[in-house]
Coordinates of C-alpha atoms in Angstrom, one line a residue:
M1 CA -80.4 71.3 130.3
S2 CA -77.0 72.9 129.7
A3 CA -75.0 74.4 132.5
S4 CA -75.4 77.9 131.0
R5 CA -79.2 77.6 131.1
R6 CA -79.2 76.4 134.7
S7 CA -77.0 79.3 135.7
G8 CA -79.5 81.8 134.1
T9 CA -77.3 83.0 131.2
T10 CA -78.2 83.0 127.5
D11 CA -76.4 80.4 125.4
E12 CA -75.6 80.5 121.7
L13 CA -78.8 78.7 120.7
G14 CA -80.7 81.9 120.9
P15 CA -83.9 82.6 122.8
E16 CA -86.2 81.2 120.1
E17 CA -84.5 77.8 119.7
P18 CA -86.6 75.0 121.4
E19 CA -85.2 72.7 124.1
R20 CA -84.1 69.3 123.0
A21 CA -86.4 66.5 124.2
G22 CA -85.3 63.2 125.6
P23 CA -82.0 62.2 127.4
V24 CA -78.9 64.3 126.8
G25 CA -75.2 63.7 127.4
P26 CA -73.2 64.9 130.4
D27 CA -73.9 68.5 131.4
G28 CA -71.2 71.1 131.7
S29 CA -70.4 70.4 135.3
D30 CA -69.8 66.7 134.6
L31 CA -67.5 67.6 131.7
L32 CA -65.6 70.1 133.8
A33 CA -65.1 67.6 136.6
A34 CA -63.9 64.9 134.1
L35 CA -61.4 67.4 132.6
L36 CA -60.1 68.5 136.0
D37 CA -59.7 65.0 137.3
G38 CA -57.9 63.9 134.1
M39 CA -55.2 66.6 134.3
D40 CA -51.6 65.6 135.1
A41 CA -51.1 68.8 137.1
A42 CA -52.8 69.6 140.4
L43 CA -55.4 72.4 140.1
C44 CA -57.5 74.4 142.5
A45 CA -59.6 77.5 141.9
F46 CA -60.8 80.3 144.2
D47 CA -63.6 82.7 143.9
A48 CA -63.3 86.5 144.4
D49 CA -63.4 86.0 148.2
G50 CA -60.6 83.4 148.2
V51 CA -62.9 80.4 148.8
V52 CA -61.8 77.1 147.2
T53 CA -64.3 76.2 144.4
H54 CA -62.4 73.4 142.6
W55 CA -59.9 70.7 143.7
N56 CA -58.9 67.9 141.3
R57 CA -57.5 64.4 142.0
E58 CA -53.9 65.3 141.3
A59 CA -54.1 68.0 144.1
E60 CA -55.5 65.3 146.3
R61 CA -52.7 63.0 145.4
I62 CA -50.0 65.5 146.2
L63 CA -51.4 67.0 149.5
G64 CA -53.7 64.2 150.7
W65 CA -56.8 66.5 151.1
T66 CA -59.9 65.3 149.3
A67 CA -62.2 67.6 147.3
E68 CA -64.8 67.3 150.0
E69 CA -62.3 68.5 152.6
A70 CA -60.9 71.3 150.4
V71 CA -63.8 72.9 148.6
G72 CA -65.5 75.6 150.6
R73 CA -62.4 76.5 152.7
R74 CA -61.2 80.1 152.6
G75 CA -57.7 80.2 151.3
F76 CA -55.0 77.8 152.5
T77 CA -54.7 79.2 156.0
G78 CA -55.0 76.7 158.8
W79 CA -54.8 73.5 156.7
A80 CA -52.6 73.7 153.6
V81 CA -50.0 76.1 154.8
R82 CA -48.3 76.9 158.0
E83 CA -49.5 79.8 160.1
A84 CA -46.2 81.6 159.7
D85 CA -46.4 81.3 155.9
A86 CA -50.1 81.9 155.4
E87 CA -50.0 85.7 154.9
E88 CA -47.2 85.6 152.4
V89 CA -48.6 82.6 150.4
E90 CA -52.1 84.0 150.1
G91 CA -50.8 87.4 149.2
R92 CA -48.7 86.0 146.4
L93 CA -51.6 83.9 145.2
M94 CA -54.2 86.6 145.2
S95 CA -51.8 89.0 143.5
A96 CA -52.6 87.1 140.3
T97 CA -56.1 88.8 140.2
R98 CA -54.5 92.2 139.8
A99 CA -51.7 91.2 137.4
P100 CA -51.9 90.4 133.7
G101 CA -51.0 86.9 132.5
R102 CA -49.7 84.1 134.7
Q103 CA -47.8 84.4 137.9
V104 CA -45.2 81.7 138.8
H105 CA -44.3 81.2 142.5
E106 CA -42.6 78.5 144.6
F107 CA -43.6 77.9 148.2
A108 CA -44.2 75.0 150.7
L109 CA -47.7 73.5 151.2
V110 CA -48.7 71.3 154.1
T111 CA -50.0 67.7 153.5
K112 CA -52.8 66.2 155.4
D113 CA -50.4 64.0 157.4
G114 CA -48.4 67.1 158.4
G115 CA -45.6 66.9 155.9
R116 CA -44.4 69.7 153.7
V117 CA -44.2 69.7 149.9
L118 CA -42.3 72.4 147.9
V119 CA -44.5 73.2 144.9
R120 CA -44.2 75.4 141.9
T121 CA -47.5 77.2 141.1
Q122 CA -48.9 79.0 138.0
S123 CA -51.7 81.4 138.9
A124 CA -53.9 83.5 136.7
A125 CA -57.1 85.6 137.2
V126 CA -60.5 84.3 136.0
R127 CA -62.5 87.3 134.6
G128 CA -66.2 87.7 134.7
P129 CA -68.5 89.0 131.9
D130 CA -67.7 92.6 133.0
G131 CA -64.0 92.0 132.8
E132 CA -63.5 92.2 136.5
P133 CA -61.7 89.5 138.4
A134 CA -64.2 86.8 139.5
G135 CA -61.5 84.6 141.1
L136 CA -58.4 82.8 140.1
Y137 CA -57.1 79.3 139.3
C138 CA -53.8 77.8 140.6
A139 CA -52.1 74.9 138.9
F140 CA -49.2 73.4 140.9
S141 CA -46.9 70.5 140.9
E142 CA -44.0 69.2 143.0
V143 CA -40.9 71.2 142.3
H144 CA -38.7 68.2 141.6
A145 CA -41.2 66.8 139.1
Q146 CA -41.4 70.2 137.4
I147 CA -37.6 70.4 137.3
D148 CA -37.4 66.9 135.9
L149 CA -39.9 67.9 133.1
E150 CA -38.0 71.1 132.4
R151 CA -34.7 69.2 132.2
S152 CA -36.2 66.6 129.9
I153 CA -37.5 69.4 127.6
A154 CA -34.2 71.2 127.8
L155 CA -32.2 68.0 127.0
S156 CA -34.4 67.3 124.0
E157 CA -34.0 70.8 122.6
A158 CA -30.2 70.7 123.2
L159 CA -29.9 67.3 121.5
F160 CA -31.6 68.5 118.4
E161 CA -29.8 71.8 118.2
D162 CA -26.3 71.8 119.8
A163 CA -25.3 68.1 120.2
S164 CA -21.9 67.2 118.9
W165 CA -23.1 63.8 117.8
G166 CA -25.9 62.7 115.4
V167 CA -29.4 62.2 116.8
V168 CA -32.2 60.8 114.7
L169 CA -35.7 59.8 115.7
V170 CA -36.8 56.9 113.5
D171 CA -40.5 56.1 113.3
A172 CA -42.0 52.6 113.4
D173 CA -41.7 52.4 109.6
L174 CA -37.9 52.9 109.9
R175 CA -38.0 56.4 108.4
P176 CA -36.4 59.5 110.0
A177 CA -38.9 61.6 111.7
V178 CA -36.6 64.2 113.4
V179 CA -33.0 64.8 112.6
N180 CA -30.6 67.2 114.4
A181 CA -28.1 69.4 112.6
H182 CA -25.1 67.1 113.2
A183 CA -26.8 64.1 111.8
A184 CA -28.0 66.0 108.7
R185 CA -24.4 67.0 108.0
A186 CA -23.2 63.5 108.4
L187 CA -25.8 62.3 106.0
G188 CA -24.8 65.0 103.5
T189 CA -28.2 66.7 103.2
G190 CA -30.5 69.1 105.0
R191 CA -32.6 68.5 108.1
T192 CA -35.9 68.6 106.3
A193 CA -34.7 66.8 103.2
V194 CA -34.1 63.6 105.3
L195 CA -37.5 63.4 106.9
G196 CA -39.7 60.5 105.7
R197 CA -37.2 59.1 103.3
P198 CA -36.2 55.4 103.4
L199 CA -32.7 54.8 104.8
G200 CA -31.7 53.1 101.5
E201 CA -32.0 56.5 99.8
L202 CA -29.6 58.1 102.3
L203 CA -27.0 55.3 102.6
T204 CA -25.3 53.2 99.9
R205 CA -23.9 50.6 102.3
G206 CA -24.7 49.3 105.7
V207 CA -28.5 49.8 105.2
E208 CA -29.5 46.2 106.0
E209 CA -27.4 46.1 109.2
L210 CA -28.8 49.4 110.4
E211 CA -32.4 48.4 109.6
N212 CA -31.9 45.1 111.4
A213 CA -30.7 47.0 114.5
L214 CA -33.7 49.3 114.4
T215 CA -36.1 46.4 114.0
H216 CA -34.5 44.6 116.9
V217 CA -34.8 47.6 119.2
L218 CA -38.5 48.1 118.3
A219 CA -39.1 44.4 119.2
E220 CA -36.7 43.7 122.1
G221 CA -35.5 47.1 123.4
A222 CA -32.2 48.8 123.6
P223 CA -29.0 46.8 123.2
P224 CA -26.6 46.7 126.2
A225 CA -23.7 48.5 124.4
P226 CA -23.1 50.7 121.4
A227 CA -22.5 49.1 118.0
E228 CA -20.0 50.2 115.4
M229 CA -21.4 50.2 111.8
W230 CA -19.6 50.9 108.5
V231 CA -21.8 52.7 106.1
G232 CA -21.5 54.4 102.8
V233 CA -22.8 58.0 102.5
R234 CA -23.8 59.6 99.2
T235 CA -22.0 62.8 98.5
P236 CA -21.6 65.0 95.4
E237 CA -18.0 63.6 95.1
G238 CA -19.2 60.0 95.3
E239 CA -19.5 57.4 98.0
R240 CA -17.8 58.2 101.3
R241 CA -17.2 55.2 103.7
R242 CA -17.7 56.1 107.4
C243 CA -17.8 54.2 110.7
W244 CA -20.5 55.3 113.1
R245 CA -20.6 54.2 116.7
S246 CA -24.3 53.9 117.3
G247 CA -26.6 53.7 120.4
F248 CA -30.3 52.9 120.2
L249 CA -33.2 53.6 122.5
R250 CA -36.8 52.4 122.1
L251 CA -39.3 55.2 122.4
A252 CA -42.7 54.5 124.0
S253 CA -45.6 56.8 124.5
P254 CA -46.0 57.9 128.2
L255 CA -49.7 58.5 127.6
A256 CA -50.7 54.9 126.7
E257 CA -51.8 52.4 129.3
E258 CA -49.5 49.8 127.8
P259 CA -46.1 50.7 126.2
V260 CA -46.7 51.5 122.5
P261 CA -43.5 51.9 120.5
L262 CA -43.3 55.3 118.8
G263 CA -40.0 54.5 117.1
V264 CA -36.3 54.4 117.9
G265 CA -33.9 57.1 119.1
W266 CA -30.6 56.6 117.2
L267 CA -27.5 58.4 118.4
F268 CA -24.3 58.1 116.6
Q269 CA -20.8 59.5 116.5
D270 CA -18.3 59.3 113.6
V271 CA -15.3 57.3 114.7
T272 CA -13.9 56.6 111.2
E273 CA -10.5 58.1 111.8
A274 CA -10.0 56.3 115.1
K275 CA -11.1 53.0 113.6
Q276 CA -8.8 53.5 110.6
S277 CA -5.9 54.2 112.9
E278 CA -6.7 51.1 115.0
Q279 CA -6.9 49.0 111.8
E280 CA -3.7 50.4 110.5
A281 CA -1.9 49.8 113.8
A282 CA -3.2 46.3 114.0
S283 CA -2.1 45.7 110.3
L284 CA 1.4 47.0 110.9
R285 CA 1.8 44.8 114.0
F286 CA 0.6 41.7 112.1
R287 CA 2.8 42.4 109.1
A288 CA 5.9 43.1 111.2
N289 CA 5.2 39.8 113.0
Q290 CA 4.9 38.0 109.7
L291 CA 8.2 39.5 108.4
H292 CA 9.9 38.4 111.6
R293 CA 8.5 34.8 111.4
A294 CA 9.3 34.6 107.7
S295 CA 13.0 35.6 108.4
R296 CA 13.3 33.0 111.1
A297 CA 11.8 30.2 108.9
A298 CA 13.8 31.2 105.8
A299 CA 17.0 31.1 107.8
E300 CA 16.4 27.3 108.3
C301 CA 16.1 26.6 104.6
E302 CA 19.2 25.0 102.9
D303 CA 18.0 26.0 99.4
P304 CA 17.8 29.8 99.0
A305 CA 15.1 29.5 96.4
E306 CA 13.0 27.6 98.9
A307 CA 13.6 30.5 101.3
A308 CA 12.2 32.9 98.7
T309 CA 8.9 30.9 98.7
V310 CA 8.8 30.9 102.5
H311 CA 8.9 34.7 102.4
L312 CA 6.1 34.6 99.8
D313 CA 3.9 32.3 101.8
F314 CA 4.2 34.3 105.0
A315 CA 3.5 37.6 103.2
L316 CA 0.3 36.2 101.6
A317 CA -1.6 35.7 104.8
G318 CA -4.2 38.4 105.2
F319 CA -2.6 40.4 102.4
A320 CA -3.5 38.8 99.0
D321 CA -5.2 35.8 97.5
H322 CA -2.4 34.7 95.1
A323 CA 1.2 35.7 94.3
V324 CA 3.8 34.8 91.7
I325 CA 7.6 35.4 91.4
D326 CA 9.1 36.1 88.0
R327 CA 12.9 36.5 87.5
V328 CA 14.6 38.2 84.6
A329 CA 15.8 35.7 82.0
G330 CA 19.6 35.4 81.7
V331 CA 22.2 37.2 83.8
P332 CA 20.7 40.4 85.4
A333 CA 22.3 43.6 84.1
A334 CA 23.7 46.3 86.3
D335 CA 22.0 49.7 86.3
G336 CA 23.2 51.8 83.4
D337 CA 23.9 48.9 81.1
S338 CA 21.9 48.9 77.8
V339 CA 19.5 45.9 77.8
A340 CA 16.8 44.7 75.5
P341 CA 13.2 44.6 76.7
P342 CA 13.1 42.3 79.6
R343 CA 11.8 38.7 79.5
L344 CA 10.5 37.1 82.7
V345 CA 10.6 33.4 83.7
R346 CA 8.3 32.1 86.4
V347 CA 10.1 31.1 89.5
A348 CA 7.3 30.3 92.0
A349 CA 3.6 30.7 92.3
T350 CA 0.9 30.0 94.8
P351 CA -1.8 27.5 93.9
S352 CA -4.9 29.2 92.3
G353 CA -7.3 26.4 92.9
G354 CA -7.1 26.4 96.7
P355 CA -4.9 27.0 99.7
G356 CA -1.4 25.6 99.8
P357 CA 2.3 26.5 99.9
S358 CA 4.0 28.1 97.0
A359 CA 5.6 25.8 94.5
L360 CA 8.9 26.3 92.6
S361 CA 8.6 26.2 88.8
G362 CA 10.3 27.5 85.7
H363 CA 13.0 24.9 85.6
A364 CA 12.8 24.8 81.8
G365 CA 13.5 28.5 81.6
L366 CA 10.6 29.3 79.3
P367 CA 9.6 33.0 79.4
V368 CA 6.1 34.0 80.5
R369 CA 3.9 35.3 77.7
Y370 CA 3.4 38.8 79.0
A371 CA 2.0 41.3 76.5
E372 CA 3.7 44.6 76.0
G373 CA 2.7 47.1 78.7
H374 CA 2.1 44.3 81.3
P375 CA 2.3 45.6 84.9
A376 CA 5.1 43.2 85.7
L377 CA 7.2 44.4 82.7
Q378 CA 6.5 48.0 83.7
C379 CA 7.7 47.2 87.2
V380 CA 11.0 45.8 85.9
T381 CA 11.5 48.7 83.5
R382 CA 10.8 51.4 86.1
A383 CA 12.4 49.5 89.0
G384 CA 9.4 50.6 91.1
S385 CA 6.1 49.3 92.3
V386 CA 3.1 49.2 89.9
R387 CA -0.6 48.8 90.9
A388 CA -3.3 47.7 88.5
S389 CA -7.1 47.1 88.9
A390 CA -9.9 45.9 86.7
G391 CA -12.2 48.6 88.2
S392 CA -16.0 48.4 88.5
V393 CA -16.8 46.2 85.6
A394 CA -19.0 43.1 85.0
P395 CA -17.6 39.8 86.2
D396 CA -17.1 38.5 82.6
R397 CA -15.1 41.6 81.8
S398 CA -12.9 41.3 84.9
R399 CA -12.2 37.6 84.0
E400 CA -11.2 38.6 80.5
W401 CA -9.0 41.3 82.0
A402 CA -7.2 38.8 84.3
R403 CA -6.8 36.2 81.5
A404 CA -5.2 38.8 79.2
R405 CA -2.5 39.3 81.9
Q406 CA -1.8 35.6 82.6
W407 CA -3.4 35.8 86.1
P408 CA -6.0 33.6 87.7
E409 CA -9.5 34.5 86.5
D410 CA -10.7 35.7 89.9
T411 CA -8.1 38.4 90.0
V412 CA -9.4 42.0 90.2
H413 CA -6.5 43.9 91.8
A414 CA -2.7 43.5 91.3
L415 CA 0.4 44.9 92.9
C416 CA 3.9 44.4 91.4
A417 CA 7.0 45.0 93.4
V418 CA 10.5 44.9 91.9
L419 CA 13.2 42.5 93.1
R420 CA 16.4 44.3 93.6
S421 CA 19.7 43.1 95.0
R422 CA 23.3 44.4 94.7
G423 CA 22.2 47.2 92.4
R424 CA 20.6 44.9 89.9
T425 CA 17.0 44.1 89.0
L426 CA 16.4 40.4 89.4
G427 CA 12.7 40.2 88.7
V428 CA 9.3 41.0 90.1
V429 CA 6.9 39.6 92.7
T430 CA 3.2 40.1 92.0
F431 CA 0.4 40.0 94.6
L432 CA -3.1 39.4 93.4
R433 CA -6.5 40.0 95.1
G434 CA -10.0 38.9 94.2
S435 CA -13.3 40.9 94.2
A436 CA -13.8 40.2 97.9
R437 CA -10.9 42.4 98.8
A438 CA -10.2 46.1 98.4
S439 CA -7.7 47.5 96.0
F440 CA -4.1 47.9 97.0
E441 CA -3.1 51.1 98.6
R442 CA 0.2 52.9 99.2
S443 CA 0.6 51.2 102.6
D444 CA 0.2 47.9 100.9
A445 CA 2.9 48.8 98.4
T446 CA 5.3 49.6 101.2
Y447 CA 4.8 46.2 102.8
A448 CA 5.2 44.5 99.4
E449 CA 8.5 46.3 98.8
D450 CA 9.7 45.0 102.2
V451 CA 8.8 41.5 101.2
A452 CA 10.4 41.9 97.8
V453 CA 13.8 42.9 99.4
R454 CA 13.9 39.6 101.3
I455 CA 12.8 37.6 98.3
A456 CA 15.4 39.3 96.1
T457 CA 18.2 38.6 98.6
A458 CA 17.2 34.9 98.6
L459 CA 17.1 34.7 94.8
D460 CA 20.4 36.5 94.5
L461 CA 21.9 34.0 96.9
A462 CA 20.4 31.1 94.9
G463 CA 22.1 32.4 91.8
V464 CA 25.4 32.7 93.5
V465 CA 25.1 29.2 94.9
G466 CA 24.1 27.9 91.5
Q467 CA 27.1 29.5 89.8
G468 CA 29.4 28.0 92.4
E469 CA 28.0 24.5 91.9
D470 CA 28.5 24.8 88.1
A471 CA 32.1 25.8 88.6

């Protein structure tokens, strides 16, 4: 028989519906007891006279009083509060029967062993069928636990609203489930547009590295330190390369008996500018060191032409894959003199088949078969640096592009720097990069020009020495 029938009230079945025969499930009192004991918050209830009618296990855990010891007592006086506080505590509790909604209070309760616990309570009236107060319930928890919960909730809300770094919750399928405003801006889209989409649709580069990190965190837990990842972000203007310093946290359900991964919390901050500054500073230090070492080594060369190849070899490290030096055929003309279209003779070149030092060549004086408009010829004519690139084309097209310019077939990017000494153009040095390297930038041209000055000085000296020996 249901709890409502035992209490003498009429239930929703109606007076003409027959009773069910046979065994039935748990009655209302059993269900209520199970619900109360399964709550995470302590709960007690009082009738209209202030007598305790319900006391759950969490209340027993916090205060030490069992349900058998608590139920039936009138108020908290004499056992759960101090005598000095009893009137104030009970007055504040019972005021909930006369006020609408919930009442929140903080006060100290006494444990069974005589200790005191500061609790935060939420009290509300329980109304009878006539709408009059029939009692009240009081849910309470230790203040520090409540404050911890409120802090966790406040932190979560702040992270997803006002955080100055990106926060993304990724589910077990490695798809964004929650994204804050900062992360949505970094990904170049809206907060809702990101949800449920594969990471490969959001990023053009760095997807595999990011997914590997997320998979590792799901399986092994959070790494001990942040990781810096270079990614490519799709934007209306094209791909944008960014460096994100990322931290990862494995999220597990607090309600499961065993830890069940819900996903990964991914926090990241854009450090692109800082990383680029670090890389540029490191590159400048390395290149300055290479120029210094090259000058010291070239000073020990008896042959000035050999000194030119020394400068070329030192410059090549970490800068390009191949390089060639071409000089102007004949006697270099001074600026302002009318000259015919320049012809270039190969002076030195790095081996294209593998690593090795530059080798002097061009002893026969035969000109290189550069077609009209070749970057090296443009460099000599303009007396300034020229950059060239095959662009994003198929490998066979890039090989054809390199062959047409008399460069090794793996060349994709080129940088020509003019060789100038004593107001005359002596030739050009060309640095070549393969597809594994990025195209040359303005900072690379500046470095190439520094190297070209040293090579030009050595070649000019070689010409002067050669003229003296002929005399």
